[in-house]
Amino acid sequence: GSFALPSSLDLSECLAEHLPVKYVIESLVHACLDGGTTLDAALWNDVPGVCVECGQHTHTDVVSRAAAVISSFLRLQVLQEDGAFATPNTRACKPITMVCTNVERVSIGFEWLKKFPEFHYVAEEEPVFRDDERGVVKCPVQGGAFIVMPTAQPVIGEEALFWASAKEK
């Protein structure tokens, strides 16, 4: 399914929770390769922003998912009459909110130890992949974590996966 990646502004995180997504992953966009994402620019200018991942480009439902997100966003009342940002009304069924704790990069010799689906939970110290530099790499997150955006086409130096944990309430 779709998931939202808000910038770290509170309003961005609030907006993400109002979109038709299953998950909201906080802090992930600012962990991307070398910064410099569209949402980094929005954050530097104190402007709320959210990116939504709707699936692999070849997935049969990706266009309808994207259309649903766009329609939902356009229905949100996020500007007041004076042009100031407003907090939208509460959504009845909120998505699951997680926080990105860190990122793994692809190194020479990278290979998955098995195929991990999106949002697969991995126990602490469970082996996940190997590379020539570190050997077998295990889940480093205390208590375990979810694998977000596992790469299907590893490119040296780019993100292999993001680790996310359930957000403390």
CSV table of N, CA and C in Angstrom, one decimal:
chain,number,residue,atom,x,y,z
A,1,GLY,N,0.8,-1.2,0.0
A,1,GLY,CA,0.0,0.0,0.0
A,1,GLY,C,0.8,1.2,0.0
A,2,SER,N,0.2,2.4,0.1
A,2,SER,CA,0.9,3.7,0.1
A,2,SER,C,1.4,4.0,1.4
A,3,PHE,N,2.4,4.8,1.5
A,3,PHE,CA,2.9,5.4,2.8
A,3,PHE,C,3.4,6.8,2.6
A,4,ALA,N,3.2,7.6,3.6
A,4,ALA,CA,3.6,9.0,3.6
A,4,ALA,C,4.9,9.3,4.3
A,5,LEU,N,5.7,10.2,3.7
A,5,LEU,CA,7.0,10.6,4.2
A,5,LEU,C,6.9,12.1,4.5
A,6,PRO,N,6.5,12.5,5.7
A,6,PRO,CA,6.5,14.0,5.9
A,6,PRO,C,7.8,14.6,6.3
A,7,SER,N,8.0,15.9,6.1
A,7,SER,CA,9.1,16.6,6.6
A,7,SER,C,9.0,16.6,8.1
A,8,SER,N,10.0,17.1,8.9
A,8,SER,CA,9.9,17.0,10.3
A,8,SER,C,9.1,18.1,11.0
A,9,LEU,N,8.4,19.0,10.2
A,9,LEU,CA,7.5,20.0,10.8
A,9,LEU,C,6.3,19.3,11.3
A,10,ASP,N,5.8,19.7,12.5
A,10,ASP,CA,4.6,19.1,13.1
A,10,ASP,C,3.4,19.1,12.1
A,11,LEU,N,3.2,20.2,11.4
A,11,LEU,CA,2.1,20.3,10.4
A,11,LEU,C,2.2,19.3,9.3
A,12,SER,N,3.5,19.1,8.8
A,12,SER,CA,3.7,18.1,7.8
A,12,SER,C,3.3,16.7,8.3
A,13,GLU,N,3.7,16.4,9.5
A,13,GLU,CA,3.3,15.1,10.1
A,13,GLU,C,1.8,15.0,10.3
A,14,CYS,N,1.1,16.0,10.7
A,14,CYS,CA,-0.3,16.1,10.8
A,14,CYS,C,-1.0,15.9,9.4
A,15,LEU,N,-0.5,16.6,8.4
A,15,LEU,CA,-1.1,16.4,7.1
A,15,LEU,C,-0.9,15.0,6.6
A,16,ALA,N,0.2,14.4,6.8
A,16,ALA,CA,0.4,13.0,6.4
A,16,ALA,C,-0.6,12.0,7.0
A,17,GLU,N,-1.0,12.3,8.2
A,17,GLU,CA,-1.9,11.4,8.9
A,17,GLU,C,-3.3,11.5,8.3
A,18,HIS,N,-3.6,12.5,7.5
A,18,HIS,CA,-4.9,12.7,6.9
A,18,HIS,C,-5.0,12.2,5.5
A,19,LEU,N,-3.9,11.6,5.0
A,19,LEU,CA,-4.0,11.1,3.6
A,19,LEU,C,-4.3,9.6,3.6
A,20,PRO,N,-4.8,9.1,2.5
A,20,PRO,CA,-5.2,7.6,2.5
A,20,PRO,C,-4.0,6.7,2.4
A,21,VAL,N,-3.3,6.6,3.4
A,21,VAL,CA,-2.1,5.8,3.5
A,21,VAL,C,-2.1,4.8,4.7
A,22,LYS,N,-1.4,3.7,4.6
A,22,LYS,CA,-1.4,2.8,5.7
A,22,LYS,C,-0.4,3.2,6.7
A,23,TYR,N,0.7,3.8,6.3
A,23,TYR,CA,1.8,4.1,7.2
A,23,TYR,C,2.3,5.6,7.0
A,24,VAL,N,2.7,6.2,8.1
A,24,VAL,CA,3.4,7.5,8.0
A,24,VAL,C,4.8,7.2,8.6
A,25,ILE,N,5.9,7.5,7.9
A,25,ILE,CA,7.2,7.3,8.4
A,25,ILE,C,7.9,8.6,8.6
A,26,GLU,N,8.0,9.0,9.8
A,26,GLU,CA,8.7,10.3,10.2
A,26,GLU,C,10.2,10.2,10.1
A,27,SER,N,10.8,11.2,9.8
A,27,SER,CA,12.3,11.4,9.8
A,27,SER,C,13.0,10.7,8.6
A,28,LEU,N,12.3,9.9,7.8
A,28,LEU,CA,13.0,9.2,6.7
A,28,LEU,C,13.5,10.1,5.6
A,29,VAL,N,12.7,11.1,5.2
A,29,VAL,CA,13.1,11.9,4.1
A,29,VAL,C,14.4,12.7,4.4
A,30,HIS,N,14.7,12.9,5.7
A,30,HIS,CA,15.9,13.7,6.0
A,30,HIS,C,17.1,12.7,6.2
A,31,ALA,N,16.8,11.4,6.1
A,31,ALA,CA,17.9,10.5,6.2
A,31,ALA,C,18.4,10.0,4.8
A,32,CYS,N,17.8,10.6,3.7
A,32,CYS,CA,18.1,10.2,2.4
A,32,CYS,C,19.5,10.7,2.0
A,33,LEU,N,20.1,10.0,1.0
A,33,LEU,CA,21.4,10.3,0.5
A,33,LEU,C,21.8,11.8,0.4
A,34,ASP,N,22.7,12.2,1.2
A,34,ASP,CA,23.3,13.6,1.2
A,34,ASP,C,22.3,14.7,1.4
A,35,GLY,N,21.1,14.4,1.9
A,35,GLY,CA,20.1,15.5,2.1
A,35,GLY,C,19.7,16.0,0.7
A,36,GLY,N,19.2,17.2,0.7
A,36,GLY,CA,19.0,17.8,-0.6
A,36,GLY,C,17.7,17.3,-1.3
A,37,THR,N,16.8,16.7,-0.6
A,37,THR,CA,15.5,16.3,-1.2
A,37,THR,C,14.6,17.5,-1.2
A,38,THR,N,13.5,17.4,-1.9
A,38,THR,CA,12.5,18.5,-2.0
A,38,THR,C,12.0,18.8,-0.6
A,39,LEU,N,11.8,17.8,0.2
A,39,LEU,CA,11.3,18.1,1.6
A,39,LEU,C,12.4,18.7,2.5
A,40,ASP,N,13.7,18.5,2.2
A,40,ASP,CA,14.7,19.2,2.9
A,40,ASP,C,14.6,20.7,2.6
A,41,ALA,N,14.4,21.0,1.3
A,41,ALA,CA,14.2,22.4,0.9
A,41,ALA,C,13.0,23.1,1.6
A,42,ALA,N,11.9,22.3,1.6
A,42,ALA,CA,10.7,22.8,2.3
A,42,ALA,C,11.0,23.1,3.8
A,43,LEU,N,11.7,22.2,4.4
A,43,LEU,CA,12.0,22.3,5.8
A,43,LEU,C,12.9,23.6,6.1
A,44,TRP,N,13.9,23.7,5.2
A,44,TRP,CA,14.8,24.9,5.4
A,44,TRP,C,14.0,26.2,5.3
A,45,ASN,N,12.9,26.2,4.5
A,45,ASN,CA,12.1,27.4,4.3
A,45,ASN,C,10.9,27.4,5.2
A,46,ASP,N,10.8,26.5,6.2
A,46,ASP,CA,9.7,26.4,7.2
A,46,ASP,C,8.3,26.2,6.5
A,47,VAL,N,8.3,25.4,5.4
A,47,VAL,CA,7.1,25.1,4.7
A,47,VAL,C,6.8,23.7,4.9
A,48,PRO,N,5.5,23.4,5.2
A,48,PRO,CA,5.2,22.0,5.4
A,48,PRO,C,5.2,21.2,4.1
A,49,GLY,N,5.5,19.9,4.1
A,49,GLY,CA,5.5,19.1,2.9
A,49,GLY,C,5.4,17.6,3.3
A,50,VAL,N,4.9,16.9,2.3
A,50,VAL,CA,4.7,15.4,2.5
A,50,VAL,C,4.9,14.8,1.1
A,51,CYS,N,5.7,13.8,1.0
A,51,CYS,CA,5.8,12.9,-0.2
A,51,CYS,C,5.1,11.6,0.1
A,52,VAL,N,4.5,11.0,-0.9
A,52,VAL,CA,3.8,9.8,-0.7
A,52,VAL,C,4.3,8.8,-1.7
A,53,GLU,N,4.7,7.6,-1.2
A,53,GLU,CA,5.1,6.5,-2.0
A,53,GLU,C,3.9,5.6,-2.3
A,54,CYS,N,3.5,5.5,-3.5
A,54,CYS,CA,2.3,4.7,-3.9
A,54,CYS,C,2.6,3.3,-4.4
A,55,GLY,N,3.9,2.9,-4.5
A,55,GLY,CA,4.2,1.6,-4.9
A,55,GLY,C,5.2,1.6,-6.1
A,56,GLN,N,5.6,0.5,-6.5
A,56,GLN,CA,6.5,0.4,-7.7
A,56,GLN,C,5.8,0.9,-8.9
A,57,HIS,N,6.5,1.6,-9.8
A,57,HIS,CA,5.9,2.2,-10.9
A,57,HIS,C,5.2,1.2,-11.8
A,58,THR,N,5.6,0.0,-11.8
A,58,THR,CA,5.0,-1.0,-12.6
A,58,THR,C,3.8,-1.7,-12.0
A,59,HIS,N,3.5,-1.4,-10.7
A,59,HIS,CA,2.4,-2.0,-10.0
A,59,HIS,C,1.0,-1.6,-10.6
A,60,THR,N,0.1,-2.5,-10.7
A,60,THR,CA,-1.2,-2.2,-11.4
A,60,THR,C,-2.0,-1.2,-10.7
A,61,ASP,N,-1.9,-1.0,-9.4
A,61,ASP,CA,-2.7,0.0,-8.7
A,61,ASP,C,-2.0,1.3,-8.4
A,62,VAL,N,-0.8,1.5,-8.9
A,62,VAL,CA,-0.1,2.7,-8.5
A,62,VAL,C,-0.7,4.0,-8.9
A,63,VAL,N,-1.3,4.0,-10.1
A,63,VAL,CA,-2.0,5.2,-10.6
A,63,VAL,C,-3.2,5.5,-9.8
A,64,SER,N,-4.0,4.5,-9.5
A,64,SER,CA,-5.2,4.8,-8.7
A,64,SER,C,-4.9,5.2,-7.3
A,65,ARG,N,-3.8,4.6,-6.7
A,65,ARG,CA,-3.4,5.0,-5.4
A,65,ARG,C,-3.0,6.5,-5.4
A,66,ALA,N,-2.2,6.9,-6.4
A,66,ALA,CA,-1.7,8.3,-6.5
A,66,ALA,C,-2.9,9.2,-6.6
A,67,ALA,N,-3.9,8.8,-7.5
A,67,ALA,CA,-5.0,9.7,-7.7
A,67,ALA,C,-5.8,9.8,-6.4
A,68,ALA,N,-5.9,8.8,-5.6
A,68,ALA,CA,-6.7,8.9,-4.3
A,68,ALA,C,-5.9,9.8,-3.3
A,69,VAL,N,-4.6,9.7,-3.3
A,69,VAL,CA,-3.8,10.6,-2.4
A,69,VAL,C,-4.0,12.1,-2.9
A,70,ILE,N,-3.9,12.3,-4.2
A,70,ILE,CA,-4.0,13.7,-4.7
A,70,ILE,C,-5.4,14.2,-4.4
A,71,SER,N,-6.5,13.5,-4.6
A,71,SER,CA,-7.8,13.9,-4.4
A,71,SER,C,-8.0,14.2,-2.9
A,72,SER,N,-7.5,13.3,-2.0
A,72,SER,CA,-7.7,13.5,-0.6
A,72,SER,C,-7.0,14.8,-0.1
A,73,PHE,N,-5.8,15.0,-0.7
A,73,PHE,CA,-5.0,16.2,-0.3
A,73,PHE,C,-5.8,17.5,-0.7
A,74,LEU,N,-6.3,17.5,-1.9
A,74,LEU,CA,-7.0,18.6,-2.4
A,74,LEU,C,-8.3,18.9,-1.6
A,75,ARG,N,-8.9,17.9,-0.9
A,75,ARG,CA,-10.0,18.1,-0.1
A,75,ARG,C,-9.7,18.7,1.3
A,76,LEU,N,-8.4,18.6,1.7
A,76,LEU,CA,-8.0,19.1,3.0
A,76,LEU,C,-8.1,20.6,3.1
A,77,GLN,N,-8.6,21.1,4.1
A,77,GLN,CA,-8.6,22.6,4.3
A,77,GLN,C,-7.4,22.9,5.1
A,78,VAL,N,-6.3,23.3,4.4
A,78,VAL,CA,-5.0,23.5,5.1
A,78,VAL,C,-4.6,25.0,5.1
A,79,LEU,N,-5.4,25.8,4.5
A,79,LEU,CA,-5.1,27.3,4.5
A,79,LEU,C,-6.3,28.0,5.1
A,80,GLN,N,-6.0,28.9,6.0
A,80,GLN,CA,-7.0,29.8,6.6
A,80,GLN,C,-7.2,31.0,5.6
A,81,GLU,N,-8.3,31.7,5.8
A,81,GLU,CA,-8.6,32.9,5.0
A,81,GLU,C,-7.4,33.9,4.8
A,82,ASP,N,-6.6,34.0,5.9
A,82,ASP,CA,-5.5,34.9,5.9
A,82,ASP,C,-4.3,34.3,5.2
A,83,GLY,N,-4.4,33.1,4.8
A,83,GLY,CA,-3.2,32.5,4.1
A,83,GLY,C,-2.3,31.6,5.0
A,84,ALA,N,-2.6,31.7,6.3
A,84,ALA,CA,-1.8,30.9,7.3
A,84,ALA,C,-2.2,29.4,7.2
A,85,PHE,N,-1.3,28.6,7.6
A,85,PHE,CA,-1.6,27.1,7.6
A,85,PHE,C,-2.5,26.8,8.7
A,86,ALA,N,-3.4,25.9,8.4
A,86,ALA,CA,-4.4,25.4,9.4
A,86,ALA,C,-4.2,23.9,9.6
A,87,THR,N,-4.5,23.4,10.8
A,87,THR,CA,-4.5,22.0,11.1
A,87,THR,C,-5.8,21.4,10.7
A,88,PRO,N,-5.7,20.3,9.8
A,88,PRO,CA,-6.9,19.7,9.3
A,88,PRO,C,-7.7,19.0,10.5
A,89,ASN,N,-9.0,18.7,10.2
A,89,ASN,CA,-9.8,18.0,11.2
A,89,ASN,C,-9.3,16.6,11.3
A,90,THR,N,-9.5,16.0,12.5
A,90,THR,CA,-9.0,14.6,12.8
A,90,THR,C,-9.6,13.6,11.9
A,91,ARG,N,-8.8,12.6,11.4
A,91,ARG,CA,-9.3,11.5,10.6
A,91,ARG,C,-9.7,10.4,11.5
A,92,ALA,N,-10.8,9.7,11.2
A,92,ALA,CA,-11.4,8.6,12.0
A,92,ALA,C,-10.4,7.5,12.2
A,93,CYS,N,-9.8,7.0,11.1
A,93,CYS,CA,-8.9,5.9,11.1
A,93,CYS,C,-7.5,6.3,10.7
A,94,LYS,N,-6.7,6.5,11.7
A,94,LYS,CA,-5.3,7.0,11.5
A,94,LYS,C,-4.4,5.9,11.0
A,95,PRO,N,-3.4,6.3,10.2
A,95,PRO,CA,-2.4,5.3,9.7
A,95,PRO,C,-1.5,5.0,10.9
A,96,ILE,N,-0.7,3.9,10.7
A,96,ILE,CA,0.3,3.5,11.7
A,96,ILE,C,1.5,4.5,11.5
A,97,THR,N,1.9,5.1,12.6
A,97,THR,CA,3.1,6.1,12.5
A,97,THR,C,4.3,5.4,13.0
A,98,MET,N,5.4,5.5,12.2
A,98,MET,CA,6.7,5.0,12.6
A,98,MET,C,7.7,6.1,12.5
A,99,VAL,N,8.9,5.9,13.1
A,99,VAL,CA,10.0,6.8,13.0
A,99,VAL,C,11.2,6.1,12.4
A,100,CYS,N,11.7,6.7,11.4
A,100,CYS,CA,12.9,6.2,10.8
A,100,CYS,C,14.1,6.4,11.8
A,101,THR,N,14.8,5.3,12.1
A,101,THR,CA,15.8,5.4,13.1
A,101,THR,C,17.2,5.5,12.5
A,102,ASN,N,17.4,4.8,11.3
A,102,ASN,CA,18.7,5.0,10.6
A,102,ASN,C,18.5,4.3,9.2
A,103,VAL,N,19.6,4.4,8.4
A,103,VAL,CA,19.6,4.0,7.0
A,103,VAL,C,20.8,3.1,6.8
A,104,GLU,N,20.7,2.1,5.9
A,104,GLU,CA,21.8,1.3,5.5
A,104,GLU,C,22.1,1.6,4.0
A,105,ARG,N,23.4,1.7,3.7
A,105,ARG,CA,23.8,2.0,2.3
A,105,ARG,C,24.4,0.8,1.7
A,106,VAL,N,24.2,0.8,0.4
A,106,VAL,CA,24.8,-0.4,-0.4
A,106,VAL,C,26.3,-0.2,-0.6
A,107,SER,N,27.0,-1.3,-0.3
A,107,SER,CA,28.5,-1.3,-0.4
A,107,SER,C,28.8,-2.4,-1.4
A,108,ILE,N,30.1,-2.5,-1.8
A,108,ILE,CA,30.5,-3.5,-2.7
A,108,ILE,C,30.2,-4.9,-2.1
A,109,GLY,N,29.7,-5.8,-3.0
A,109,GLY,CA,29.3,-7.1,-2.6
A,109,GLY,C,28.0,-7.3,-1.9
A,110,PHE,N,27.2,-6.2,-1.9
A,110,PHE,CA,25.9,-6.2,-1.2
A,110,PHE,C,25.0,-7.3,-1.8
A,111,GLU,N,24.3,-8.1,-0.9
A,111,GLU,CA,23.3,-9.0,-1.3
A,111,GLU,C,22.4,-9.3,-0.1
A,112,TRP,N,21.1,-9.4,-0.4
A,112,TRP,CA,20.1,-9.7,0.6
A,112,TRP,C,20.3,-11.2,1.0
A,113,LEU,N,20.1,-11.5,2.3
A,113,LEU,CA,20.2,-12.9,2.7
A,113,LEU,C,19.0,-13.7,2.4
A,114,LYS,N,17.9,-12.9,2.3
A,114,LYS,CA,16.6,-13.5,1.8
A,114,LYS,C,15.8,-12.3,1.3
A,115,LYS,N,14.7,-12.5,0.6
A,115,LYS,CA,13.8,-11.4,0.1
A,115,LYS,C,13.0,-10.9,1.3
A,116,PHE,N,13.0,-9.6,1.6
A,116,PHE,CA,12.2,-9.0,2.6
A,116,PHE,C,11.1,-8.1,2.0
A,117,PRO,N,9.9,-8.4,2.3
A,117,PRO,CA,8.8,-7.5,1.8
A,117,PRO,C,8.8,-6.2,2.5
A,118,GLU,N,8.2,-5.2,1.9
A,118,GLU,CA,8.1,-3.9,2.5
A,118,GLU,C,7.4,-4.0,3.9
A,119,PHE,N,7.9,-3.3,4.9
A,119,PHE,CA,7.4,-3.2,6.3
A,119,PHE,C,7.5,-4.6,7.0
A,120,HIS,N,8.5,-5.4,6.6
A,120,HIS,CA,8.7,-6.7,7.3
A,120,HIS,C,9.4,-6.4,8.6
A,121,TYR,N,8.9,-7.0,9.7
A,121,TYR,CA,9.5,-6.8,11.0
A,121,TYR,C,10.7,-7.7,11.1
A,122,VAL,N,11.8,-7.2,11.6
A,122,VAL,CA,13.1,-7.9,11.8
A,122,VAL,C,13.5,-7.8,13.3
A,123,ALA,N,13.7,-8.9,13.9
A,123,ALA,CA,14.1,-8.9,15.3
A,123,ALA,C,15.5,-8.3,15.4
A,124,GLU,N,15.8,-7.7,16.6
A,124,GLU,CA,17.2,-7.2,16.9
A,124,GLU,C,18.2,-8.3,16.7
A,125,GLU,N,19.3,-8.0,16.0
A,125,GLU,CA,20.4,-8.9,15.7
A,125,GLU,C,20.0,-10.0,14.6
A,126,GLU,N,18.9,-9.9,14.0
A,126,GLU,CA,18.5,-10.8,12.9
A,126,GLU,C,19.3,-10.5,11.7
A,127,PRO,N,20.0,-11.4,11.0
A,127,PRO,CA,20.8,-11.2,9.8
A,127,PRO,C,19.9,-10.7,8.7
A,128,VAL,N,20.3,-9.7,7.9
A,128,VAL,CA,19.5,-9.1,6.9
A,128,VAL,C,20.2,-9.2,5.5
A,129,PHE,N,21.4,-8.7,5.5
A,129,PHE,CA,22.2,-8.7,4.2
A,129,PHE,C,23.6,-8.8,4.5
A,130,ARG,N,24.4,-8.9,3.5
A,130,ARG,CA,25.9,-9.0,3.6
A,130,ARG,C,26.5,-8.1,2.6
A,131,ASP,N,27.7,-7.7,2.9
A,131,ASP,CA,28.5,-7.0,1.9
A,131,ASP,C,30.0,-7.3,2.2
A,132,ASP,N,30.9,-6.9,1.3
A,132,ASP,CA,32.3,-7.2,1.4
A,132,ASP,C,33.0,-6.5,2.6
A,133,GLU,N,32.4,-5.3,2.9
A,133,GLU,CA,33.0,-4.5,4.0
A,133,GLU,C,32.7,-4.9,5.4
A,134,ARG,N,31.4,-5.2,5.6
A,134,ARG,CA,31.0,-5.5,7.0
A,134,ARG,C,30.6,-7.0,7.2
A,135,GLY,N,30.6,-7.8,6.1
A,135,GLY,CA,30.2,-9.2,6.2
A,135,GLY,C,28.7,-9.2,6.4
A,136,VAL,N,28.2,-10.1,7.3
A,136,VAL,CA,26.7,-10.2,7.6
A,136,VAL,C,26.3,-9.0,8.4
A,137,VAL,N,25.3,-8.3,8.0
A,137,VAL,CA,24.7,-7.1,8.7
A,137,VAL,C,23.4,-7.5,9.3
A,138,LYS,N,23.3,-7.3,10.6
A,138,LYS,CA,22.1,-7.6,11.4
A,138,LYS,C,21.3,-6.4,11.7
A,139,CYS,N,20.1,-6.6,12.1
A,139,CYS,CA,19.2,-5.5,12.6
A,139,CYS,C,19.9,-4.8,13.8
A,140,PRO,N,20.2,-3.5,13.7
A,140,PRO,CA,20.9,-2.9,14.8
A,140,PRO,C,20.0,-2.2,15.8
A,141,VAL,N,18.7,-2.3,15.6
A,141,VAL,CA,17.8,-1.5,16.4
A,141,VAL,C,17.3,-2.3,17.6
A,142,GLN,N,17.5,-1.7,18.8
A,142,GLN,CA,17.1,-2.4,20.0
A,142,GLN,C,15.6,-2.7,20.0
A,143,GLY,N,15.3,-3.9,20.2
A,143,GLY,CA,13.9,-4.3,20.2
A,143,GLY,C,13.4,-4.7,18.8
A,144,GLY,N,14.2,-4.5,17.8
A,144,GLY,CA,13.8,-4.9,16.4
A,144,GLY,C,13.3,-3.7,15.6
A,145,ALA,N,13.0,-3.8,14.3
A,145,ALA,CA,12.6,-2.7,13.5
A,145,ALA,C,11.9,-3.3,12.3
A,146,PHE,N,11.2,-2.3,11.6
A,146,PHE,CA,10.6,-2.7,10.3
A,146,PHE,C,11.5,-2.2,9.1
A,147,ILE,N,11.6,-3.0,8.1
A,147,ILE,CA,12.4,-2.7,6.9
A,147,ILE,C,11.5,-1.8,6.0
A,148,VAL,N,12.0,-0.6,5.7
A,148,VAL,CA,11.2,0.3,4.8
A,148,VAL,C,12.0,0.5,3.5
A,149,MET,N,11.4,0.4,2.4
A,149,MET,CA,12.0,0.7,1.1
A,149,MET,C,13.2,-0.1,0.8
A,150,PRO,N,13.1,-1.5,1.0
A,150,PRO,CA,14.3,-2.3,0.6
A,150,PRO,C,14.6,-2.2,-0.9
A,151,THR,N,15.8,-1.9,-1.2
A,151,THR,CA,16.1,-1.7,-2.6
A,151,THR,C,16.0,-3.0,-3.4
A,152,ALA,N,15.4,-2.9,-4.6
A,152,ALA,CA,15.3,-4.1,-5.5
A,152,ALA,C,16.5,-4.1,-6.5
A,153,GLN,N,17.1,-2.9,-6.7
A,153,GLN,CA,18.2,-2.8,-7.6
A,153,GLN,C,19.3,-2.0,-6.9
A,154,PRO,N,20.2,-2.8,-6.1
A,154,PRO,CA,21.2,-2.1,-5.3
A,154,PRO,C,22.2,-1.3,-6.2
A,155,VAL,N,22.5,-0.1,-5.8
A,155,VAL,CA,23.5,0.8,-6.4
A,155,VAL,C,24.5,1.2,-5.3
A,156,ILE,N,25.7,0.9,-5.5
A,156,ILE,CA,26.7,1.3,-4.5
A,156,ILE,C,26.6,2.7,-4.1
A,157,GLY,N,26.6,2.9,-2.8
A,157,GLY,CA,26.5,4.3,-2.2
A,157,GLY,C,25.1,4.8,-2.0
A,158,GLU,N,24.1,4.1,-2.6
A,158,GLU,CA,22.7,4.6,-2.4
A,158,GLU,C,22.1,3.8,-1.2
A,159,GLU,N,20.8,4.2,-0.9
A,159,GLU,CA,20.2,3.5,0.3
A,159,GLU,C,19.8,2.1,-0.1
A,160,ALA,N,20.1,1.2,0.9
A,160,ALA,CA,19.7,-0.2,0.7
A,160,ALA,C,18.3,-0.4,1.4
A,161,LEU,N,18.2,0.2,2.6
A,161,LEU,CA,16.9,0.1,3.3
A,161,LEU,C,16.9,1.2,4.4
A,162,PHE,N,15.8,1.4,5.0
A,162,PHE,CA,15.6,2.3,6.1
A,162,PHE,C,15.1,1.4,7.3
A,163,TRP,N,15.5,1.7,8.5
A,163,TRP,CA,15.0,1.0,9.7
A,163,TRP,C,14.0,1.9,10.3
A,164,ALA,N,12.8,1.4,10.6
A,164,ALA,CA,11.7,2.2,11.3
A,164,ALA,C,11.2,1.5,12.5
A,165,SER,N,10.8,2.2,13.5
A,165,SER,CA,10.3,1.7,14.7
A,165,SER,C,8.9,2.4,15.0
A,166,ALA,N,8.0,1.7,15.7
A,166,ALA,CA,6.8,2.2,16.0
A,166,ALA,C,7.0,3.5,16.9
A,167,LYS,N,6.2,4.6,16.6
A,167,LYS,CA,6.3,5.8,17.3
A,167,LYS,C,5.8,5.7,18.7
A,168,GLU,N,6.5,6.2,19.7
A,168,GLU,CA,6.0,6.2,21.1
A,168,GLU,C,4.9,7.2,21.1
A,169,LYS,N,3.8,6.8,21.8
A,169,LYS,CA,2.6,7.7,21.9
A,169,LYS,C,2.7,8.6,23.1
